[in-house]
PDB file of C-alpha atoms and ligand atoms in Angstrom:
ATOM      1  CA  MET R   1      26.456 -35.849 -35.149  1.00  0.00           C
ATOM      2  CA  LYS R   2      28.750 -35.538 -32.185  1.00  0.00           C
ATOM      3  CA  ASP R   3      27.883 -37.262 -28.880  1.00  0.00           C
ATOM      4  CA  ILE R   4      25.858 -34.762 -26.865  1.00  0.00           C
ATOM      5  CA  LEU R   5      27.030 -36.250 -23.569  1.00  0.00           C
ATOM      6  CA  GLN R   6      30.490 -34.920 -24.482  1.00  0.00           C
ATOM      7  CA  ALA R   7      29.209 -31.430 -25.314  1.00  0.00           C
ATOM      8  CA  PRO R   8      30.997 -28.805 -23.170  1.00  0.00           C
ATOM      9  CA  PHE R   9      27.687 -27.166 -22.168  1.00  0.00           C
ATOM     10  CA  LEU R  10      26.297 -30.491 -20.934  1.00  0.00           C
ATOM     11  CA  VAL R  11      29.492 -31.553 -19.160  1.00  0.00           C
ATOM     12  CA  GLU R  12      29.629 -28.168 -17.419  1.00  0.00           C
ATOM     13  CA  MET R  13      25.956 -28.384 -16.412  1.00  0.00           C
ATOM     14  CA  ILE R  14      26.483 -31.834 -14.878  1.00  0.00           C
ATOM     15  CA  ARG R  15      29.545 -30.633 -12.967  1.00  0.00           C
ATOM     16  CA  THR R  16      27.726 -27.532 -11.745  1.00  0.00           C
ATOM     17  CA  THR R  17      24.597 -29.317 -10.482  1.00  0.00           C
ATOM     18  CA  ASP R  18      26.818 -31.806  -8.661  1.00  0.00           C
ATOM     19  CA  ASN R  19      28.908 -29.030  -7.159  1.00  0.00           C
ATOM     20  CA  MET R  20      25.826 -27.121  -6.030  1.00  0.00           C
ATOM     21  CA  TYR R  21      24.359 -30.251  -4.440  1.00  0.00           C
ATOM     22  CA  ASN R  22      27.637 -30.815  -2.618  1.00  0.00           C
ATOM     23  CA  HIS R  23      27.520 -27.245  -1.301  1.00  0.00           C
ATOM     24  CA  GLY R  24      24.188 -28.065   0.327  1.00  0.00           C
ATOM     25  CA  TRP R  25      22.318 -25.519  -1.770  1.00  0.00           C
ATOM     26  CA  ASP R  26      20.007 -27.958  -3.533  1.00  0.00           C
ATOM     27  CA  GLU R  27      18.355 -30.415  -1.176  1.00  0.00           C
ATOM     28  CA  ARG R  28      15.853 -32.849  -2.682  1.00  0.00           C
ATOM     29  CA  ASN R  29      14.476 -31.182  -5.848  1.00  0.00           C
ATOM     30  CA  GLY R  30      15.565 -27.709  -4.731  1.00  0.00           C
ATOM     31  CA  GLY R  31      17.072 -25.385  -7.280  1.00  0.00           C
ATOM     32  CA  ASN R  32      16.945 -25.038 -11.037  1.00  0.00           C
ATOM     33  CA  ILE R  33      19.202 -23.786 -13.824  1.00  0.00           C
ATOM     34  CA  SER R  34      18.678 -22.595 -17.375  1.00  0.00           C
ATOM     35  CA  VAL R  35      21.456 -21.995 -19.891  1.00  0.00           C
ATOM     36  CA  LEU R  36      21.004 -20.178 -23.187  1.00  0.00           C
ATOM     37  CA  LEU R  37      22.679 -22.281 -25.900  1.00  0.00           C
ATOM     38  CA  ASP R  38      24.262 -21.286 -29.167  1.00  0.00           C
ATOM     39  CA  GLU R  39      22.297 -22.632 -32.144  1.00  0.00           C
ATOM     40  CA  LYS R  40      25.370 -23.377 -34.271  1.00  0.00           C
ATOM     41  CA  GLU R  41      27.090 -25.251 -31.474  1.00  0.00           C
ATOM     42  CA  LEU R  42      23.931 -27.198 -30.618  1.00  0.00           C
ATOM     43  CA  ALA R  43      23.462 -28.213 -34.286  1.00  0.00           C
ATOM     44  CA  GLU R  44      26.709 -30.193 -34.022  1.00  0.00           C
ATOM     45  CA  TYR R  45      24.995 -32.466 -31.500  1.00  0.00           C
ATOM     46  CA  LEU R  46      21.277 -32.482 -32.333  1.00  0.00           C
ATOM     47  CA  ASP R  47      18.985 -32.488 -35.352  1.00  0.00           C
ATOM     48  CA  LEU R  48      17.193 -29.217 -34.633  1.00  0.00           C
ATOM     49  CA  ASP R  49      14.268 -30.195 -36.883  1.00  0.00           C
ATOM     50  CA  ARG R  50      13.407 -33.174 -34.683  1.00  0.00           C
ATOM     51  CA  VAL R  51      11.008 -31.948 -32.018  1.00  0.00           C
ATOM     52  CA  ILE R  52      10.204 -34.688 -29.484  1.00  0.00           C
ATOM     53  CA  ARG R  53       7.317 -32.933 -27.732  1.00  0.00           C
ATOM     54  CA  VAL R  54       5.778 -29.486 -27.509  1.00  0.00           C
ATOM     55  CA  ILE R  55       5.243 -28.314 -23.928  1.00  0.00           C
ATOM     56  CA  PRO R  56       3.130 -25.203 -23.233  1.00  0.00           C
ATOM     57  CA  SER R  57       5.158 -22.644 -21.273  1.00  0.00           C
ATOM     58  CA  GLY R  58       2.189 -21.151 -19.447  1.00  0.00           C
ATOM     59  CA  PHE R  59       3.328 -17.631 -20.354  1.00  0.00           C
ATOM     60  CA  SER R  60       4.500 -15.720 -23.381  1.00  0.00           C
ATOM     61  CA  ALA R  61       8.122 -14.802 -24.073  1.00  0.00           C
ATOM     62  CA  PRO R  62       8.202 -13.658 -27.719  1.00  0.00           C
ATOM     63  CA  GLU R  63      11.598 -12.001 -27.033  1.00  0.00           C
ATOM     64  CA  LEU R  64      13.041 -15.507 -26.712  1.00  0.00           C
ATOM     65  CA  ALA R  65      11.379 -17.035 -29.798  1.00  0.00           C
ATOM     66  CA  GLY R  66      13.760 -19.432 -31.526  1.00  0.00           C
ATOM     67  CA  ARG R  67      16.236 -19.419 -28.638  1.00  0.00           C
ATOM     68  CA  TYR R  68      17.588 -22.689 -27.234  1.00  0.00           C
ATOM     69  CA  PHE R  69      17.901 -23.513 -23.542  1.00  0.00           C
ATOM     70  CA  LEU R  70      19.344 -26.316 -21.472  1.00  0.00           C
ATOM     71  CA  VAL R  71      17.177 -26.554 -18.335  1.00  0.00           C
ATOM     72  CA  THR R  72      16.804 -28.715 -15.250  1.00  0.00           C
ATOM     73  CA  GLY R  73      13.585 -30.699 -14.880  1.00  0.00           C
ATOM     74  CA  THR R  74      10.701 -30.221 -12.498  1.00  0.00           C
ATOM     75  CA  GLY R  75      10.830 -32.490  -9.459  1.00  0.00           C
ATOM     76  CA  LYS R  76      14.328 -33.643 -10.374  1.00  0.00           C
ATOM     77  CA  TYR R  77      17.181 -33.833  -7.895  1.00  0.00           C
ATOM     78  CA  PHE R  78      20.496 -32.078  -8.622  1.00  0.00           C
ATOM     79  CA  LYS R  79      22.199 -34.997  -6.887  1.00  0.00           C
ATOM     80  CA  ASN R  80      20.983 -37.336  -9.645  1.00  0.00           C
ATOM     81  CA  VAL R  81      21.811 -35.269 -12.736  1.00  0.00           C
ATOM     82  CA  LYS R  82      25.219 -36.891 -13.273  1.00  0.00           C
ATOM     83  CA  TYR R  83      23.742 -40.405 -13.196  1.00  0.00           C
ATOM     84  CA  ALA R  84      20.951 -39.722 -15.705  1.00  0.00           C
ATOM     85  CA  PRO R  85      21.425 -36.403 -17.502  1.00  0.00           C
ATOM     86  CA  ASP R  86      18.852 -37.246 -20.196  1.00  0.00           C
ATOM     87  CA  VAL R  87      16.140 -37.772 -17.557  1.00  0.00           C
ATOM     88  CA  ASN R  88      16.947 -34.815 -15.313  1.00  0.00           C
ATOM     89  CA  LEU R  89      17.804 -32.245 -17.991  1.00  0.00           C
ATOM     90  CA  GLY R  90      16.172 -31.085 -21.199  1.00  0.00           C
ATOM     91  CA  ILE R  91      17.097 -29.002 -24.221  1.00  0.00           C
ATOM     92  CA  LEU R  92      14.301 -26.973 -25.734  1.00  0.00           C
ATOM     93  CA  ARG R  93      13.570 -24.205 -28.177  1.00  0.00           C
ATOM     94  CA  ILE R  94      11.066 -21.441 -27.476  1.00  0.00           C
ATOM     95  CA  SER R  95       8.419 -21.565 -30.224  1.00  0.00           C
ATOM     96  CA  LYS R  96       7.872 -18.783 -32.761  1.00  0.00           C
ATOM     97  CA  ASP R  97       4.952 -17.323 -30.815  1.00  0.00           C
ATOM     98  CA  GLY R  98       6.947 -17.527 -27.577  1.00  0.00           C
ATOM     99  CA  GLU R  99       4.263 -19.610 -25.852  1.00  0.00           C
ATOM    100  CA  ASN R 100       5.609 -23.147 -26.103  1.00  0.00           C
ATOM    101  CA  ALA R 101       8.771 -25.061 -25.417  1.00  0.00           C
ATOM    102  CA  GLU R 102       9.805 -27.478 -28.173  1.00  0.00           C
ATOM    103  CA  LEU R 103      11.675 -30.336 -26.564  1.00  0.00           C
ATOM    104  CA  LEU R 104      14.688 -31.470 -28.611  1.00  0.00           C
ATOM    105  CA  TRP R 105      16.513 -33.676 -26.105  1.00  0.00           C
ATOM    106  CA  GLY R 106      16.104 -34.999 -22.563  1.00  0.00           C
ATOM    107  CA  PHE R 107      13.255 -35.270 -20.046  1.00  0.00           C
ATOM    108  CA  SER R 108      13.221 -38.836 -21.357  1.00  0.00           C
ATOM    109  CA  ASP R 109      10.854 -40.094 -18.633  1.00  0.00           C
ATOM    110  CA  GLY R 110       8.136 -37.767 -19.951  1.00  0.00           C
ATOM    111  CA  GLY R 111       9.131 -34.974 -17.583  1.00  0.00           C
ATOM    112  CA  LYS R 112       9.251 -31.269 -18.214  1.00  0.00           C
ATOM    113  CA  PHE R 113      11.122 -28.105 -17.378  1.00  0.00           C
ATOM    114  CA  THR R 114      11.509 -26.695 -13.863  1.00  0.00           C
ATOM    115  CA  SER R 115       8.487 -25.293 -12.040  1.00  0.00           C
ATOM    116  CA  GLU R 116      10.345 -21.984 -12.003  1.00  0.00           C
ATOM    117  CA  PHE R 117      10.451 -21.825 -15.815  1.00  0.00           C
ATOM    118  CA  PRO R 118       8.561 -18.475 -15.884  1.00  0.00           C
ATOM    119  CA  ALA R 119      11.060 -16.833 -13.500  1.00  0.00           C
ATOM    120  CA  HIS R 120      13.930 -18.225 -15.572  1.00  0.00           C
ATOM    121  CA  MET R 121      12.705 -17.190 -18.990  1.00  0.00           C
ATOM    122  CA  MET R 122      11.491 -13.767 -17.862  1.00  0.00           C
ATOM    123  CA  SER R 123      14.841 -13.228 -16.111  1.00  0.00           C
ATOM    124  CA  HIS R 124      16.708 -14.155 -19.306  1.00  0.00           C
ATOM    125  CA  VAL R 125      14.713 -11.447 -21.106  1.00  0.00           C
ATOM    126  CA  SER R 126      15.647  -8.892 -18.415  1.00  0.00           C
ATOM    127  CA  ARG R 127      19.327  -9.781 -18.311  1.00  0.00           C
ATOM    128  CA  LEU R 128      19.746  -9.968 -22.094  1.00  0.00           C
ATOM    129  CA  ALA R 129      18.316  -6.460 -22.349  1.00  0.00           C
ATOM    130  CA  VAL R 130      21.095  -5.089 -20.138  1.00  0.00           C
ATOM    131  CA  ASP R 131      23.816  -7.619 -21.047  1.00  0.00           C
ATOM    132  CA  PRO R 132      23.649  -9.412 -24.423  1.00  0.00           C
ATOM    133  CA  GLU R 133      26.322 -11.809 -23.128  1.00  0.00           C
ATOM    134  CA  ASN R 134      24.150 -13.212 -20.343  1.00  0.00           C
ATOM    135  CA  LYS R 135      23.483 -16.930 -20.699  1.00  0.00           C
ATOM    136  CA  VAL R 136      22.727 -18.406 -17.307  1.00  0.00           C
ATOM    137  CA  ILE R 137      19.968 -18.073 -14.719  1.00  0.00           C
ATOM    138  CA  MET R 138      20.575 -20.133 -11.581  1.00  0.00           C
ATOM    139  CA  HIS R 139      18.317 -20.653  -8.587  1.00  0.00           C
ATOM    140  CA  CYS R 140      19.212 -22.457  -5.363  1.00  0.00           C
ATOM    141  CA  HIS R 141      18.658 -22.488  -1.604  1.00  0.00           C
ATOM    142  CA  PRO R 142      21.966 -21.409  -0.010  1.00  0.00           C
ATOM    143  CA  THR R 143      21.670 -21.900   3.747  1.00  0.00           C
ATOM    144  CA  ASN R 144      23.234 -18.708   5.062  1.00  0.00           C
ATOM    145  CA  ILE R 145      21.556 -16.279   2.661  1.00  0.00           C
ATOM    146  CA  LEU R 146      18.282 -17.933   3.535  1.00  0.00           C
ATOM    147  CA  ALA R 147      18.991 -17.694   7.269  1.00  0.00           C
ATOM    148  CA  MET R 148      19.927 -14.048   6.872  1.00  0.00           C
ATOM    149  CA  THR R 149      16.481 -13.256   5.438  1.00  0.00           C
ATOM    150  CA  PHE R 150      14.995 -14.113   8.850  1.00  0.00           C
ATOM    151  CA  VAL R 151      17.138 -11.815  10.967  1.00  0.00           C
ATOM    152  CA  HIS R 152      18.263  -9.001   8.674  1.00  0.00           C
ATOM    153  CA  ASP R 153      16.299  -6.044   7.354  1.00  0.00           C
ATOM    154  CA  LEU R 154      15.125  -6.919   3.811  1.00  0.00           C
ATOM    155  CA  ASP R 155      15.766  -3.388   2.557  1.00  0.00           C
ATOM    156  CA  GLU R 156      17.973  -3.873  -0.532  1.00  0.00           C
ATOM    157  CA  LYS R 157      20.485  -1.208   0.341  1.00  0.00           C
ATOM    158  CA  ALA R 158      20.844  -2.400   3.932  1.00  0.00           C
ATOM    159  CA  PHE R 159      21.079  -6.071   2.869  1.00  0.00           C
ATOM    160  CA  THR R 160      23.662  -5.268   0.189  1.00  0.00           C
ATOM    161  CA  LYS R 161      25.790  -3.117   2.462  1.00  0.00           C
ATOM    162  CA  THR R 162      25.937  -5.809   5.117  1.00  0.00           C
ATOM    163  CA  LEU R 163      27.191  -8.294   2.524  1.00  0.00           C
ATOM    164  CA  TRP R 164      29.737  -5.806   1.151  1.00  0.00           C
ATOM    165  CA  GLN R 165      31.018  -5.222   4.691  1.00  0.00           C
ATOM    166  CA  MET R 166      31.643  -8.918   5.315  1.00  0.00           C
ATOM    167  CA  CYS R 167      34.498  -9.481   2.893  1.00  0.00           C
ATOM    168  CA  THR R 168      36.587  -7.270   0.671  1.00  0.00           C
ATOM    169  CA  GLU R 169      35.779  -9.200  -2.495  1.00  0.00           C
ATOM    170  CA  CYS R 170      32.014  -8.666  -2.304  1.00  0.00           C
ATOM    171  CA  VAL R 171      31.782  -5.146  -3.705  1.00  0.00           C
ATOM    172  CA  ILE R 172      34.176  -6.153  -6.478  1.00  0.00           C
ATOM    173  CA  VAL R 173      32.194  -9.274  -7.399  1.00  0.00           C
ATOM    174  CA  PHE R 174      28.729  -7.700  -7.174  1.00  0.00           C
ATOM    175  CA  PRO R 175      29.092  -3.885  -7.269  1.00  0.00           C
ATOM    176  CA  GLU R 176      25.444  -3.537  -8.309  1.00  0.00           C
ATOM    177  CA  GLY R 177      24.433  -5.175  -5.007  1.00  0.00           C
ATOM    178  CA  VAL R 178      21.710  -7.716  -4.412  1.00  0.00           C
ATOM    179  CA  ASN R 179      18.018  -7.101  -4.934  1.00  0.00           C
ATOM    180  CA  VAL R 180      15.478  -8.624  -2.573  1.00  0.00           C
ATOM    181  CA  LEU R 181      11.932  -9.906  -2.962  1.00  0.00           C
ATOM    182  CA  PRO R 182       9.733 -10.436   0.089  1.00  0.00           C
ATOM    183  CA  TRP R 183       8.346 -13.926   0.665  1.00  0.00           C
ATOM    184  CA  MET R 184       6.057 -14.901  -2.195  1.00  0.00           C
ATOM    185  CA  VAL R 185       4.403 -18.063  -3.493  1.00  0.00           C
ATOM    186  CA  CYS R 186       6.889 -19.683  -5.875  1.00  0.00           C
ATOM    187  CA  GLY R 187       6.474 -21.470  -9.207  1.00  0.00           C
ATOM    188  CA  ASN R 188       4.053 -19.007 -10.805  1.00  0.00           C
ATOM    189  CA  ASN R 189       4.153 -16.144 -13.281  1.00  0.00           C
ATOM    190  CA  GLU R 190       3.732 -13.530 -10.555  1.00  0.00           C
ATOM    191  CA  ILE R 191       7.044 -14.347  -8.884  1.00  0.00           C
ATOM    192  CA  GLY R 192       8.532 -14.688 -12.381  1.00  0.00           C
ATOM    193  CA  ILE R 193       7.541 -11.141 -13.284  1.00  0.00           C
ATOM    194  CA  ALA R 194       8.754  -9.798  -9.922  1.00  0.00           C
ATOM    195  CA  THR R 195      12.095 -11.603 -10.258  1.00  0.00           C
ATOM    196  CA  ALA R 196      12.605 -10.417 -13.831  1.00  0.00           C
ATOM    197  CA  GLU R 197      11.928  -6.837 -12.732  1.00  0.00           C
ATOM    198  CA  LYS R 198      14.591  -7.147 -10.026  1.00  0.00           C
ATOM    199  CA  MET R 199      16.987  -8.739 -12.535  1.00  0.00           C
ATOM    200  CA  LYS R 200      17.037  -5.498 -14.530  1.00  0.00           C
ATOM    201  CA  THR R 201      19.296  -3.865 -11.954  1.00  0.00           C
ATOM    202  CA  ALA R 202      21.243  -6.732 -10.347  1.00  0.00           C
ATOM    203  CA  ARG R 203      22.472 -10.231 -11.158  1.00  0.00           C
ATOM    204  CA  LEU R 204      21.565 -11.470  -7.677  1.00  0.00           C
ATOM    205  CA  VAL R 205      17.982 -11.562  -6.429  1.00  0.00           C
ATOM    206  CA  VAL R 206      17.165 -12.905  -2.982  1.00  0.00           C
ATOM    207  CA  TRP R 207      13.838 -14.630  -2.419  1.00  0.00           C
ATOM    208  CA  ALA R 208      13.194 -14.128   1.300  1.00  0.00           C
ATOM    209  CA  GLN R 209      12.800 -17.387   3.245  1.00  0.00           C
ATOM    210  CA  HIS R 210      13.336 -19.338   0.017  1.00  0.00           C
ATOM    211  CA  GLY R 211      16.641 -18.816  -1.747  1.00  0.00           C
ATOM    212  CA  LEU R 212      18.580 -16.914  -4.312  1.00  0.00           C
ATOM    213  CA  TYR R 213      18.702 -16.238  -8.055  1.00  0.00           C
ATOM    214  CA  GLY R 214      21.950 -15.558  -9.832  1.00  0.00           C
ATOM    215  CA  ALA R 215      22.675 -14.605 -13.437  1.00  0.00           C
ATOM    216  CA  GLY R 216      25.839 -14.659 -15.475  1.00  0.00           C
ATOM    217  CA  LYS R 217      27.527 -15.061 -18.829  1.00  0.00           C
ATOM    218  CA  ASP R 218      28.389 -18.653 -17.962  1.00  0.00           C
ATOM    219  CA  LEU R 219      27.788 -21.226 -15.236  1.00  0.00           C
ATOM    220  CA  ASP R 220      31.013 -20.306 -13.440  1.00  0.00           C
ATOM    221  CA  GLU R 221      30.066 -16.657 -13.177  1.00  0.00           C
ATOM    222  CA  ALA R 222      26.553 -17.340 -11.855  1.00  0.00           C
ATOM    223  CA  PHE R 223      27.919 -19.935  -9.435  1.00  0.00           C
ATOM    224  CA  GLY R 224      30.728 -17.628  -8.299  1.00  0.00           C
ATOM    225  CA  LEU R 225      28.307 -14.791  -7.605  1.00  0.00           C
ATOM    226  CA  ILE R 226      26.121 -16.999  -5.448  1.00  0.00           C
ATOM    227  CA  GLU R 227      29.149 -18.514  -3.731  1.00  0.00           C
ATOM    228  CA  THR R 228      30.496 -15.057  -2.829  1.00  0.00           C
ATOM    229  CA  ALA R 229      27.173 -13.758  -1.476  1.00  0.00           C
ATOM    230  CA  GLU R 230      26.651 -16.983   0.451  1.00  0.00           C
ATOM    231  CA  LYS R 231      30.124 -16.734   1.999  1.00  0.00           C
ATOM    232  CA  ALA R 232      29.390 -13.167   3.111  1.00  0.00           C
ATOM    233  CA  ALA R 233      26.068 -14.266   4.620  1.00  0.00           C
ATOM    234  CA  GLU R 234      27.871 -17.039   6.501  1.00  0.00           C
ATOM    235  CA  LEU R 235      30.293 -14.503   7.948  1.00  0.00           C
ATOM    236  CA  TYR R 236      27.431 -12.231   8.916  1.00  0.00           C
ATOM    237  CA  LEU R 237      25.692 -15.014  10.824  1.00  0.00           C
ATOM    238  CA  LYS R 238      28.923 -15.824  12.654  1.00  0.00           C
ATOM    239  CA  ILE R 239      29.366 -12.243  13.884  1.00  0.00           C
ATOM    240  CA  ALA R 240      25.888 -10.673  13.906  1.00  0.00           C
ATOM    241  CA  HIS R 241      25.318 -11.453  17.596  1.00  0.00           C
ATOM    242  CA  LEU R 242      28.816 -10.380  18.692  1.00  0.00           C
ATOM    243  CA  PRO R 243      29.996  -6.846  19.455  1.00  0.00           C
ATOM    244  CA  TRP R 244      31.664  -5.470  16.273  1.00  0.00           C
ATOM    245  CA  LYS R 245      35.021  -3.759  16.807  1.00  0.00           C
ATOM    246  CA  GLN R 246      35.364  -2.798  13.121  1.00  0.00           C
ATOM    247  CA  THR R 247      34.003  -3.462   9.666  1.00  0.00           C
ATOM    248  CA  ILE R 248      34.757  -2.330   6.093  1.00  0.00           C
ATOM    249  CA  THR R 249      33.823   1.352   5.972  1.00  0.00           C
ATOM    250  CA  ASP R 250      32.239   3.252   3.080  1.00  0.00           C
ATOM    251  CA  GLU R 251      35.529   5.084   2.697  1.00  0.00           C
ATOM    252  CA  GLN R 252      37.305   1.763   2.228  1.00  0.00           C
ATOM    253  CA  LEU R 253      34.648   0.576  -0.227  1.00  0.00           C
ATOM    254  CA  HIS R 254      35.358   3.735  -2.242  1.00  0.00           C
ATOM    255  CA  LEU R 255      39.044   2.801  -2.281  1.00  0.00           C
ATOM    256  CA  LEU R 256      38.095  -0.592  -3.733  1.00  0.00           C
ATOM    257  CA  GLU R 257      36.053   1.135  -6.430  1.00  0.00           C
ATOM    258  CA  LYS R 258      39.145   3.052  -7.470  1.00  0.00           C
ATOM    259  CA  GLN R 259      41.550   0.138  -7.280  1.00  0.00           C
ATOM    260  CA  PHE R 260      39.342  -2.276  -9.234  1.00  0.00           C
ATOM    261  CA  ASN R 261      37.692   0.226 -11.538  1.00  0.00           C
ATOM    262  CA  ILE R 262      34.183  -0.694 -10.466  1.00  0.00           C
ATOM    263  CA  LYS R 263      31.225   1.448  -9.465  1.00  0.00           C
ATOM    264  CA  ALA R 264      29.178   0.526  -6.439  1.00  0.00           C
ATOM    265  CA  ARG R 265      25.409   0.874  -6.879  1.00  0.00           C
ATOM    266  CA  GLU R 266      24.451   4.545  -7.124  1.00  0.00           C
ATOM    267  CA  GLY R 267      23.456   5.992  -3.762  1.00  0.00           C
ATOM    268  CA  TYR R 268      24.597   2.998  -1.697  1.00  0.00           C
ATOM    269  CA  LEU R 269      27.835   4.495  -0.360  1.00  0.00           C
ATOM    270  CA  ASP R 270      28.173   7.680   1.700  1.00  0.00           C
TER     271      ASP R 270
HETATM  272  O1  2HA F   1      12.670 -26.595  -8.161  1.00  0.00           O
HETATM  273  O2  2HA F   1      13.631 -24.705  -5.966  1.00  0.00           O
HETATM  274  O3  2HA F   1      11.709 -22.937  -6.219  1.00  0.00           O
HETATM  275  C1  2HA F   1      12.416 -26.488  -6.818  1.00  0.00           C
HETATM  276  C2  2HA F   1      12.577 -25.114  -6.373  1.00  0.00           C
HETATM  277  C3  2HA F   1      11.407 -24.247  -6.470  1.00  0.00           C
HETATM  278 ZN1   ZN F   2      13.523 -22.856  -4.880  1.00  0.00          ZN
END
């Protein structure tokens, strides 16, 4: 067996949690990540027949039966992942009936997966249905997106268009826009179902007055999406209270569509 601490997926997860903490997106135990792992690759590092513990998921995800995930732990701090990956992270397999998580590595202090496990797993189901390459669901509390949910209309089209208008790259990076959920209680199946529904049409889902969900084919893509939206929100907050002399027009957004061969969300541009 190879040393799992050298596994690219684990090294990348440690780097990403550290980077997110350093961006100020994951105070205390804020934020959580899940990464879909490749069985063949994982078998180079772990005996997949050795289940440490079985943890009930609290919901059913038969679509993910037999799939392997690397996930952050409940109550764990992103800032500490690099010092004790085996305590703060876990690798698990979704059981055959889709109702349990079979722990194969990690959570070595007796811990378990993130409180937002339902939102993560249900979102994986949604994203995989539209993009078989999707591997990552990432949740965090980026300051400016969060702040924006207090002062900006939460209408998805309006919210998206404001972000697109803030920097040229936005429509190229997230042409499908961002979806928005109103404030809800977190950590339960209800917000999981609502998030997964929103994940069917966009890789970014804002949780008003809470944070943001991002999805992607790898950690870099999910991180980059969140980073780009957060940058746009920061710009918005710097200028929202000032008189605007100009912005990026719909006509200019159409020019970007042509140049970069992307299609902005249907009905969002005039
Ligand atoms: O894991 O971010 O939404 C802590 C949270 C809950
Ligand atoms: Zn959160």
